[in-house]
Tab-separated table of C-alpha atoms and ligand atoms in Angstrom:
chain	number	residue	atom	x	y	z
A	1	MET	CA	0.000	0.000	0.000
A	2	LYS	CA	1.365	3.391	-0.962
A	3	ILE	CA	0.098	6.544	0.755
A	4	ILE	CA	1.021	10.111	-0.079
A	5	CYS	CA	0.594	12.398	2.952
A	6	VAL	CA	0.214	16.068	2.100
A	7	VAL	CA	1.049	19.068	4.291
A	8	GLY	CA	1.319	22.771	3.549
A	9	ALA	CA	0.470	25.012	6.491
A	10	ARG	CA	1.358	25.212	10.199
A	11	PRO	CA	-1.608	23.229	11.567
A	12	ASN	CA	-1.000	20.489	8.962
A	13	PHE	CA	2.489	19.802	10.294
A	14	ILE	CA	1.161	19.179	13.787
A	15	LYS	CA	-1.635	16.924	12.493
A	16	ILE	CA	0.645	14.818	10.299
A	17	ALA	CA	3.356	14.207	12.932
A	18	SER	CA	1.792	11.202	14.652
A	19	LEU	CA	0.332	9.835	11.396
A	20	VAL	CA	3.707	9.637	9.654
A	21	LYS	CA	5.223	8.074	12.739
A	22	GLU	CA	2.471	5.458	12.846
A	23	ILE	CA	2.695	4.692	9.103
A	24	LYS	CA	6.459	4.196	9.409
A	25	ARG	CA	5.822	1.438	11.978
A	26	HIS	CA	4.193	-0.598	9.196
A	27	LYS	CA	6.920	-1.774	6.840
A	28	GLU	CA	4.360	-2.876	4.253
A	29	ILE	CA	3.129	0.713	3.814
A	30	ASP	CA	5.117	2.964	1.540
A	31	CYS	CA	4.776	6.580	2.739
A	32	VAL	CA	5.623	9.649	0.653
A	33	LEU	CA	5.478	12.999	2.458
A	34	VAL	CA	4.731	16.006	0.253
A	35	HIS	CA	5.071	19.647	1.429
A	36	THR	CA	3.254	22.100	-0.843
A	37	GLY	CA	5.168	25.159	0.409
A	38	GLN	CA	2.049	27.127	1.428
A	39	HIS	CA	3.841	28.063	4.647
A	40	TYR	CA	7.556	28.447	4.047
A	41	ASP	CA	9.238	30.595	6.736
A	42	ASN	CA	11.480	28.728	9.128
A	43	LEU	CA	9.181	29.730	12.010
A	44	MET	CA	6.025	28.671	10.170
A	45	SER	CA	7.391	25.414	8.789
A	46	ASP	CA	10.900	23.979	9.482
A	47	VAL	CA	10.693	24.420	13.239
A	48	PHE	CA	7.674	22.095	13.377
A	49	PHE	CA	9.555	19.344	11.573
A	50	ARG	CA	12.326	19.646	14.167
A	51	ASP	CA	10.122	20.019	17.251
A	52	LEU	CA	7.755	17.201	16.290
A	53	GLN	CA	10.450	14.937	14.821
A	54	ILE	CA	8.728	14.751	11.431
A	55	PRO	CA	10.963	13.323	8.690
A	56	LYS	CA	12.035	15.752	5.976
A	57	PRO	CA	9.435	15.915	3.173
A	58	ASP	CA	10.243	13.572	0.281
A	59	ILE	CA	8.873	16.117	-2.181
A	60	PHE	CA	8.672	19.888	-1.832
A	61	LEU	CA	6.383	21.621	-4.327
A	62	GLY	CA	7.581	25.135	-3.486
A	63	VAL	CA	4.243	26.827	-4.122
A	64	ARG	CA	4.498	29.982	-2.033
A	65	SER	CA	1.711	32.188	-0.714
A	66	CYS	CA	0.146	34.148	-3.524
A	67	GLY	CA	-3.450	34.868	-4.486
A	68	GLN	CA	-5.749	32.108	-3.237
A	69	ILE	CA	-6.785	30.986	-6.713
A	70	GLU	CA	-3.196	30.951	-7.960
A	71	GLN	CA	-2.153	29.050	-4.840
A	72	ILE	CA	-4.838	26.366	-5.228
A	73	ALA	CA	-4.257	26.069	-8.978
A	74	GLU	CA	-0.473	25.829	-8.653
A	75	ILE	CA	-0.674	23.183	-5.936
A	76	MET	CA	-3.169	21.169	-8.011
A	77	THR	CA	-0.960	21.252	-11.085
A	78	ALA	CA	2.240	20.416	-9.230
A	79	PHE	CA	0.578	17.748	-7.118
A	80	GLU	CA	-1.025	16.090	-10.139
A	81	GLY	CA	2.524	15.563	-11.447
A	82	VAL	CA	3.435	13.861	-8.172
A	83	CYS	CA	0.369	11.600	-8.370
A	84	LEU	CA	1.196	10.564	-11.928
A	85	GLU	CA	4.801	9.836	-11.022
A	86	GLU	CA	4.232	8.101	-7.667
A	87	LYS	CA	0.980	6.275	-8.482
A	88	PRO	CA	-0.195	6.023	-4.833
A	89	ASP	CA	-3.153	3.961	-3.679
A	90	MET	CA	-4.362	6.876	-1.624
A	91	VAL	CA	-3.703	10.502	-0.786
A	92	LEU	CA	-4.105	11.518	2.851
A	93	VAL	CA	-4.958	15.142	3.620
A	94	VAL	CA	-5.501	16.808	6.990
A	95	GLY	CA	-7.566	19.792	8.097
A	96	ASP	CA	-8.991	22.518	5.916
A	97	VAL	CA	-6.320	24.726	4.356
A	98	ASN	CA	-5.886	25.458	0.653
A	99	SER	CA	-3.250	22.722	0.348
A	100	THR	CA	-5.795	20.211	1.709
A	101	LEU	CA	-8.356	21.164	-0.936
A	102	ALA	CA	-5.924	21.318	-3.860
A	103	ALA	CA	-4.295	17.953	-3.131
A	104	ALA	CA	-7.646	16.226	-2.579
A	105	LEU	CA	-9.046	17.521	-5.869
A	106	ALA	CA	-5.962	16.538	-7.849
A	107	ALA	CA	-6.016	13.035	-6.341
A	108	ASN	CA	-9.729	12.575	-6.974
A	109	ARG	CA	-9.449	13.650	-10.631
A	110	ASN	CA	-6.705	11.066	-11.098
A	111	GLY	CA	-8.804	8.249	-9.664
A	112	ILE	CA	-6.822	8.059	-6.419
A	113	LYS	CA	-8.617	7.475	-3.125
A	114	VAL	CA	-8.784	10.474	-0.797
A	115	VAL	CA	-8.411	10.100	2.963
A	116	HIS	CA	-9.572	13.136	4.979
A	117	VAL	CA	-8.366	13.390	8.549
A	118	GLU	CA	-10.415	15.870	10.627
A	119	ALA	CA	-13.488	15.557	8.407
A	120	GLY	CA	-16.973	16.881	9.075
A	121	LEU	CA	-16.208	19.966	11.169
A	122	ARG	CA	-18.543	22.829	10.237
A	123	SER	CA	-18.670	26.449	11.358
A	124	PHE	CA	-21.701	27.029	9.068
A	125	ASP	CA	-19.973	30.245	8.028
A	126	ARG	CA	-19.424	30.144	4.284
A	127	GLN	CA	-17.439	33.387	4.380
A	128	MET	CA	-14.559	31.309	5.742
A	129	PRO	CA	-12.392	29.799	2.991
A	130	GLU	CA	-11.745	26.845	5.310
A	131	GLU	CA	-15.472	26.013	5.478
A	132	ILE	CA	-15.673	25.715	1.687
A	133	ASN	CA	-12.466	23.658	1.652
A	134	ARG	CA	-13.884	21.267	4.253
A	135	ILE	CA	-17.200	20.793	2.462
A	136	ILE	CA	-15.605	20.052	-0.906
A	137	VAL	CA	-12.950	17.700	0.468
A	138	ASP	CA	-15.571	15.750	2.445
A	139	GLN	CA	-17.738	15.354	-0.667
A	140	ILE	CA	-14.917	13.690	-2.595
A	141	ALA	CA	-13.234	11.776	0.242
A	142	ASP	CA	-13.327	7.962	0.375
A	143	TYR	CA	-12.392	7.761	4.057
A	144	LEU	CA	-13.585	10.426	6.505
A	145	PHE	CA	-11.924	10.340	9.925
A	146	ILE	CA	-13.657	12.479	12.527
A	147	THR	CA	-12.604	14.019	15.838
A	148	GLU	CA	-15.983	14.630	17.493
A	149	GLU	CA	-19.590	13.437	17.226
A	150	SER	CA	-20.905	16.706	15.706
A	151	ALA	CA	-18.920	15.873	12.572
A	152	TYR	CA	-20.892	12.649	12.086
A	153	ARG	CA	-24.201	14.543	12.157
A	154	ASN	CA	-22.880	17.182	9.743
A	155	LEU	CA	-21.665	14.604	7.247
A	156	ILE	CA	-24.868	12.541	7.345
A	157	LYS	CA	-26.875	15.734	6.698
A	158	GLU	CA	-24.669	16.389	3.662
A	159	GLY	CA	-25.474	12.966	2.254
A	160	ILE	CA	-22.203	11.172	3.031
A	161	ASN	CA	-22.496	7.386	3.277
A	162	LYS	CA	-22.101	6.417	6.934
A	163	ASN	CA	-19.844	3.499	6.015
A	164	LYS	CA	-17.162	6.000	4.971
A	165	ILE	CA	-17.143	7.815	8.345
A	166	PHE	CA	-14.916	6.693	11.226
A	167	PHE	CA	-14.821	8.298	14.688
A	168	VAL	CA	-11.165	7.959	15.654
A	169	GLY	CA	-10.307	10.957	17.843
A	170	ASN	CA	-7.891	13.769	17.270
A	171	VAL	CA	-4.415	13.540	15.733
A	172	MET	CA	-3.589	17.011	17.077
A	173	ILE	CA	-3.997	15.553	20.565
A	174	ASP	CA	-1.726	12.631	19.589
A	175	ALA	CA	1.049	15.196	19.041
A	176	LEU	CA	0.159	17.115	22.168
A	177	LYS	CA	0.214	14.011	24.363
A	178	GLN	CA	3.594	13.040	23.018
A	179	PHE	CA	5.269	16.427	23.327
A	180	PHE	CA	3.553	18.751	25.798
A	181	LYS	CA	5.733	17.733	28.737
A	182	LYS	CA	8.912	18.611	26.859
A	183	GLU	CA	10.232	21.859	28.321
A	184	THR	CA	12.017	24.667	26.529
A	185	GLY	CA	12.287	27.011	29.509
A	186	ILE	CA	10.744	29.881	27.546
A	187	VAL	CA	8.465	31.009	30.371
A	188	LYS	CA	11.387	31.522	32.740
A	189	LYS	CA	13.615	32.984	30.013
A	190	MET	CA	10.943	35.596	29.276
A	191	GLY	CA	10.671	36.455	32.981
A	192	LEU	CA	7.034	35.357	33.081
A	193	LYS	CA	5.225	33.775	35.990
A	194	PRO	CA	2.713	30.960	35.493
A	195	LYS	CA	-0.930	32.148	35.400
A	196	ASP	CA	0.233	35.752	35.199
A	197	TYR	CA	-0.163	36.408	31.474
A	198	CYS	CA	-2.666	36.004	28.623
A	199	LEU	CA	-1.478	34.287	25.458
A	200	ILE	CA	-2.863	35.785	22.252
A	201	THR	CA	-2.926	34.425	18.689
A	202	MET	CA	-4.898	35.991	15.861
A	203	HIS	CA	-4.809	35.299	12.130
A	204	ARG	CA	-8.338	34.873	10.690
A	205	PRO	CA	-9.109	37.271	7.834
A	206	SER	CA	-12.319	38.316	9.689
A	207	ASN	CA	-10.146	39.627	12.561
A	208	VAL	CA	-6.961	40.848	10.931
A	209	ASP	CA	-7.746	41.898	7.365
A	210	SER	CA	-9.653	45.080	8.269
A	211	LYS	CA	-8.249	48.116	10.063
A	212	GLU	CA	-11.497	48.683	11.997
A	213	ARG	CA	-11.553	45.176	13.449
A	214	LEU	CA	-7.855	45.303	14.332
A	215	ILE	CA	-8.418	48.569	16.215
A	216	GLU	CA	-11.370	46.954	18.000
A	217	ILE	CA	-9.136	44.037	19.022
A	218	PHE	CA	-6.412	46.372	20.343
A	219	ASP	CA	-9.063	48.271	22.328
A	220	ILE	CA	-10.335	45.026	23.839
A	221	LEU	CA	-6.823	43.828	24.741
A	222	ASP	CA	-5.972	47.195	26.329
A	223	SER	CA	-9.142	47.132	28.397
A	224	LEU	CA	-8.289	43.730	29.882
A	225	ASN	CA	-5.436	45.255	31.859
A	226	GLU	CA	-3.487	42.013	31.705
A	227	LYS	CA	0.048	41.089	30.677
A	228	ILE	CA	-0.331	40.212	27.002
A	229	VAL	CA	2.057	37.769	25.284
A	230	TRP	CA	1.479	37.627	21.534
A	231	PRO	CA	3.413	35.579	18.966
A	232	ILE	CA	2.311	37.292	15.774
A	233	HIS	CA	1.292	35.379	12.629
A	234	PRO	CA	2.869	36.782	9.425
A	235	ARG	CA	-0.522	37.658	7.950
A	236	THR	CA	-1.360	39.711	11.049
A	237	LYS	CA	2.063	41.364	11.169
A	238	LYS	CA	1.790	42.455	7.531
A	239	ASN	CA	-1.669	43.917	8.104
A	240	ILE	CA	-0.730	45.732	11.323
A	241	GLU	CA	2.152	47.344	9.412
A	242	LYS	CA	-0.012	48.101	6.363
A	243	PHE	CA	-2.624	49.875	8.525
A	244	ASN	CA	0.065	51.820	10.462
A	245	LEU	CA	-0.988	50.250	13.742
A	246	SER	CA	2.436	49.012	14.947
A	247	ASP	CA	2.462	51.568	17.804
A	248	ARG	CA	-0.498	49.815	19.387
A	249	LEU	CA	1.697	46.740	19.950
A	250	LYS	CA	4.134	48.568	22.221
A	251	LYS	CA	2.190	47.750	25.391
A	252	TYR	CA	2.426	44.013	24.770
A	253	THR	CA	5.153	41.403	24.744
A	254	THR	CA	5.207	40.511	21.070
A	255	LEU	CA	7.133	37.634	19.533
A	256	GLU	CA	7.802	36.070	16.167
A	257	PRO	CA	5.625	32.983	15.512
A	258	LEU	CA	6.784	30.317	17.966
A	259	GLY	CA	7.851	26.746	17.444
A	260	TYR	CA	5.549	24.044	18.772
A	261	LEU	CA	7.448	23.289	21.978
A	262	ASP	CA	7.850	26.939	22.965
A	263	PHE	CA	4.201	27.581	22.195
A	264	MET	CA	3.038	24.636	24.295
A	265	SER	CA	5.264	25.718	27.177
A	266	LEU	CA	3.543	29.113	27.143
A	267	LEU	CA	0.038	27.746	26.533
A	268	LYS	CA	-0.022	25.286	29.395
A	269	ARG	CA	0.993	27.952	31.934
A	270	CYS	CA	-1.011	30.957	30.789
A	271	LYS	CA	-3.930	32.413	32.736
A	272	LEU	CA	-6.037	32.248	29.600
A	273	THR	CA	-5.619	32.242	25.863
A	274	LEU	CA	-7.418	34.621	23.533
A	275	THR	CA	-7.372	33.272	20.013
A	276	ASP	CA	-9.100	32.697	16.702
A	277	SER	CA	-7.147	29.520	15.961
A	278	GLY	CA	-8.897	26.216	15.323
A	279	GLY	CA	-6.193	24.043	16.849
A	280	ILE	CA	-5.678	26.096	19.991
A	281	GLN	CA	-9.339	25.635	21.003
A	282	GLU	CA	-8.648	21.882	21.072
A	283	GLU	CA	-5.249	22.067	22.731
A	284	ALA	CA	-6.586	24.385	25.455
A	285	THR	CA	-9.431	21.942	26.075
A	286	PHE	CA	-6.991	19.073	26.515
A	287	LEU	CA	-4.697	21.116	28.772
A	288	GLY	CA	-7.602	22.571	30.802
A	289	VAL	CA	-6.575	26.132	29.948
A	290	PRO	CA	-9.417	28.686	29.619
A	291	CYS	CA	-9.770	29.651	25.964
A	292	LEU	CA	-11.662	32.683	24.698
A	293	THR	CA	-12.223	32.305	20.967
A	294	MET	CA	-12.627	35.654	19.243
A	295	ARG	CA	-15.053	34.483	16.582
A	296	GLU	CA	-18.799	34.341	15.985
A	297	ASN	CA	-18.746	30.571	15.542
A	298	THR	CA	-16.647	27.475	15.910
A	299	GLU	CA	-16.458	24.285	13.860
A	300	ARG	CA	-15.311	22.526	17.055
A	301	PRO	CA	-18.393	22.681	19.341
A	302	ILE	CA	-17.117	19.930	21.630
A	303	THR	CA	-14.514	22.391	22.944
A	304	ILE	CA	-17.410	24.463	24.285
A	305	THR	CA	-19.746	21.733	25.515
A	306	LYS	CA	-17.030	19.584	27.108
A	307	GLY	CA	-13.931	21.753	27.090
A	308	THR	CA	-12.640	25.106	28.239
A	309	ASN	CA	-13.678	27.181	25.240
A	310	TYR	CA	-15.924	30.278	25.192
A	311	LEU	CA	-16.963	32.102	22.024
A	312	VAL	CA	-16.384	35.820	22.430
A	313	GLY	CA	-16.284	38.596	19.846
A	314	SER	CA	-16.695	41.727	21.971
A	315	LYS	CA	-15.465	43.116	25.274
A	316	LYS	CA	-18.852	42.450	26.925
A	317	GLU	CA	-18.712	38.777	25.963
A	318	ILE	CA	-15.120	38.478	27.195
A	319	ILE	CA	-16.036	39.865	30.604
A	320	LYS	CA	-18.961	37.424	30.821
A	321	ALA	CA	-16.664	34.526	29.866
A	322	ILE	CA	-13.989	35.523	32.387
A	323	TYR	CA	-16.694	35.529	35.048
A	324	ALA	CA	-17.818	32.061	33.963
A	325	ILE	CA	-14.347	30.483	33.876
A	326	GLY	CA	-14.040	27.668	36.342
A	327	LYS	CA	-17.784	27.402	36.922
A	328	ARG	CA	-18.287	24.698	34.324
A	329	LYS	CA	-17.155	21.125	34.800
A	330	LYS	CA	-14.522	20.349	32.176
A	331	SER	CA	-13.670	17.044	30.576
A	332	ILE	CA	-11.568	15.676	27.751
A	333	PRO	CA	-13.597	14.633	24.681
A	334	LYS	CA	-13.967	10.986	23.754
A	335	TYR	CA	-10.978	9.415	21.958
A	336	TRP	CA	-8.722	12.446	22.522
A	337	ASP	CA	-6.326	9.960	24.017
A	338	GLY	CA	-3.237	9.972	21.803
A	339	LYS	CA	-4.283	6.917	19.781
A	340	ALA	CA	-6.098	8.497	16.818
A	341	SER	CA	-3.308	7.821	14.315
A	342	LYS	CA	-3.158	4.181	15.277
A	343	ARG	CA	-6.918	3.836	14.784
A	344	ILE	CA	-6.692	5.538	11.379
A	345	ILE	CA	-3.906	3.343	10.029
A	346	ASP	CA	-5.520	0.185	11.414
A	347	ILE	CA	-8.767	1.047	9.613
A	348	LEU	CA	-6.988	1.828	6.325
A	349	LYS	CA	-5.045	-1.441	6.482
A	350	LYS	CA	-8.100	-3.509	7.332
A	351	ASN	CA	-10.220	-1.977	4.565
A	352	GLU	CA	-7.600	-2.052	1.841
A	353	ASN	CA	-6.480	-5.645	2.381
B	1	UD1	C1	-3.666	29.576	6.371
B	1	UD1	C2	-5.001	28.813	6.239
B	1	UD1	C3	-5.777	28.904	7.541
B	1	UD1	C4	-4.931	28.429	8.710
B	1	UD1	C5	-3.611	29.191	8.740
B	1	UD1	C6	-2.728	28.619	9.811
B	1	UD1	C7	-6.062	28.809	4.001
B	1	UD1	C8	-7.147	29.396	3.187
B	1	UD1	N1	-5.825	29.418	5.196
B	1	UD1	O1	-3.970	30.942	6.582
B	1	UD1	O2	-6.920	28.067	7.461
B	1	UD1	O3	-5.637	28.639	9.897
B	1	UD1	O4	-2.946	29.043	7.481
B	1	UD1	O5	-1.726	29.478	10.203
B	1	UD1	O6	-5.414	27.872	3.597
B	1	UD1	N2	3.131	34.213	5.120
B	1	UD1	C9	4.458	34.415	5.402
B	1	UD1	N3	5.242	33.333	5.680
B	1	UD1	C10	4.778	32.067	5.703
B	1	UD1	C11	3.428	31.859	5.397
B	1	UD1	C12	2.610	32.944	5.120
B	1	UD1	O7	4.943	35.541	5.396
B	1	UD1	O8	5.545	31.120	5.964
B	1	UD1	C13	2.278	35.375	4.819
B	1	UD1	C14	2.157	35.624	3.341
B	1	UD1	O9	2.278	36.993	3.121
B	1	UD1	C15	0.735	35.236	2.997
B	1	UD1	C16	-0.002	35.379	4.316
B	1	UD1	O10	0.967	35.155	5.333
B	1	UD1	O11	0.187	36.006	1.998
B	1	UD1	C17	-1.129	34.393	4.443
B	1	UD1	O12	-0.670	33.065	4.199
B	1	UD1	P1	-1.692	31.921	3.668
B	1	UD1	O13	-1.070	30.591	3.773
B	1	UD1	O14	-2.264	32.321	2.363
B	1	UD1	O15	-2.895	32.020	4.681
B	1	UD1	P2	-2.888	32.061	6.257
B	1	UD1	O16	-3.495	33.355	6.687
B	1	UD1	O17	-1.543	31.704	6.784
B	2	UDP	N1	1.160	27.413	17.137
B	2	UDP	C1	2.539	27.449	17.348
B	2	UDP	N2	3.136	28.664	17.425
B	2	UDP	C2	2.448	29.837	17.361
B	2	UDP	C3	1.053	29.772	17.163
B	2	UDP	C4	0.443	28.542	17.039
B	2	UDP	O1	3.180	26.407	17.453
B	2	UDP	O2	3.065	30.906	17.449
B	2	UDP	C5	0.547	26.091	16.969
B	2	UDP	C6	-0.574	25.778	17.926
B	2	UDP	O3	-0.322	24.521	18.456
B	2	UDP	C7	-1.806	25.726	17.049
B	2	UDP	C8	-1.262	25.374	15.708
B	2	UDP	O4	-0.001	26.023	15.664
B	2	UDP	O5	-2.730	24.761	17.444
B	2	UDP	C9	-2.194	25.719	14.581
B	2	UDP	O6	-1.897	26.913	14.014
B	2	UDP	P1	-2.898	28.056	13.586
B	2	UDP	O7	-3.571	28.636	14.749
B	2	UDP	O8	-2.038	28.926	12.754
B	2	UDP	O9	-3.935	27.324	12.605
B	2	UDP	P2	-5.459	26.857	12.763
B	2	UDP	O10	-5.494	25.780	13.777
B	2	UDP	O11	-6.286	28.034	13.147
B	2	UDP	O12	-5.832	26.392	11.406
């Protein structure tokens, strides 16, 4: 059995880490790792390969960030070449980024089975490019591996055959379980005290692509009167500079994007995290860290019903959430136990033999 695993953006690297490791345990499976190049900076890409001990990609497509259409089209064209050359039995994609969509489409059009890990999540917000990516990939996938029960309901409603859906847990938690105890000493090095700072990440277009919303976010952060630690995503940095808002950052401790181990060291000790990230909602739930998600919706509702997540868009909602922190009983969602990758590979082997 030959599987091509495709990654392109920061969250993909984390999701693929345990899968590649698990595949490599099975000598009868030939694994080819392809990096599209969607994220390319050392701090958005290479550091994750080092921190998570992911083998170097076998093939690097080198498609950099550009317009979304150009990016999807270029990845499709380049990846079709890889499919024709490598002739895999299946192409495994993770998450919902443009690389996920482009690789899945190219595989499907070449008659290759598509495996979607983290299928079925829905924000029901079609303004988000990720929501469209998820819907399309799920429609063409042959295997749909899901992280929470809501995904099953979403997929059934969209007409997906239930025999293609497998509830296996969360590969992001596989990585977290393996690595979150590894220390980098960053908290001490930065002179921070546990539970004495808020960790911020922000990169969704709805939050960072307009000057008005960015100003609103700065106003909210200022009003919290907390120590703010903020590793800034390149998209956000570029926009803050473009809108001449860099002065507003002076009150905070800002950092370049962090590697996985540094980020986890900061996340597990923070007082709370304020974010619009998909992955951080799940990681905070696992770690029991209060998470305020600055969005109108989430495709990961289990992090609210079972976990530590609160949806907040405005200052009023943040204050309400801060008041509510600790009042709800928290638990770790079913199958978020570090064994998702094993379940996935076992199912693929059983079904393909
Ligand atoms: C992408 C994903 C988003 C995911 C996020 C994770 C899509 C549609 N979006 O958003 O779902 O949550 O990654 O971080 O696929 N840039 C750099 N260096 C890099 C990478 C990007 O400077 O290594 C800059 C580029 O100027 C680029 C911008 O960031 O134009 C946005 O990059 P892109 O990959 O298009 O989207 P993200 O906002 O990162
Ligand atoms: N992350 C990191 N360094 C950072 C910010 C995030 O290592 O400076 C990790 C974190 O574990 C998070 C993951 O990157 O879960 C996903 O990244 P991002 O928030 O960019 O993508 P999303 O999950 O929203 O698609």
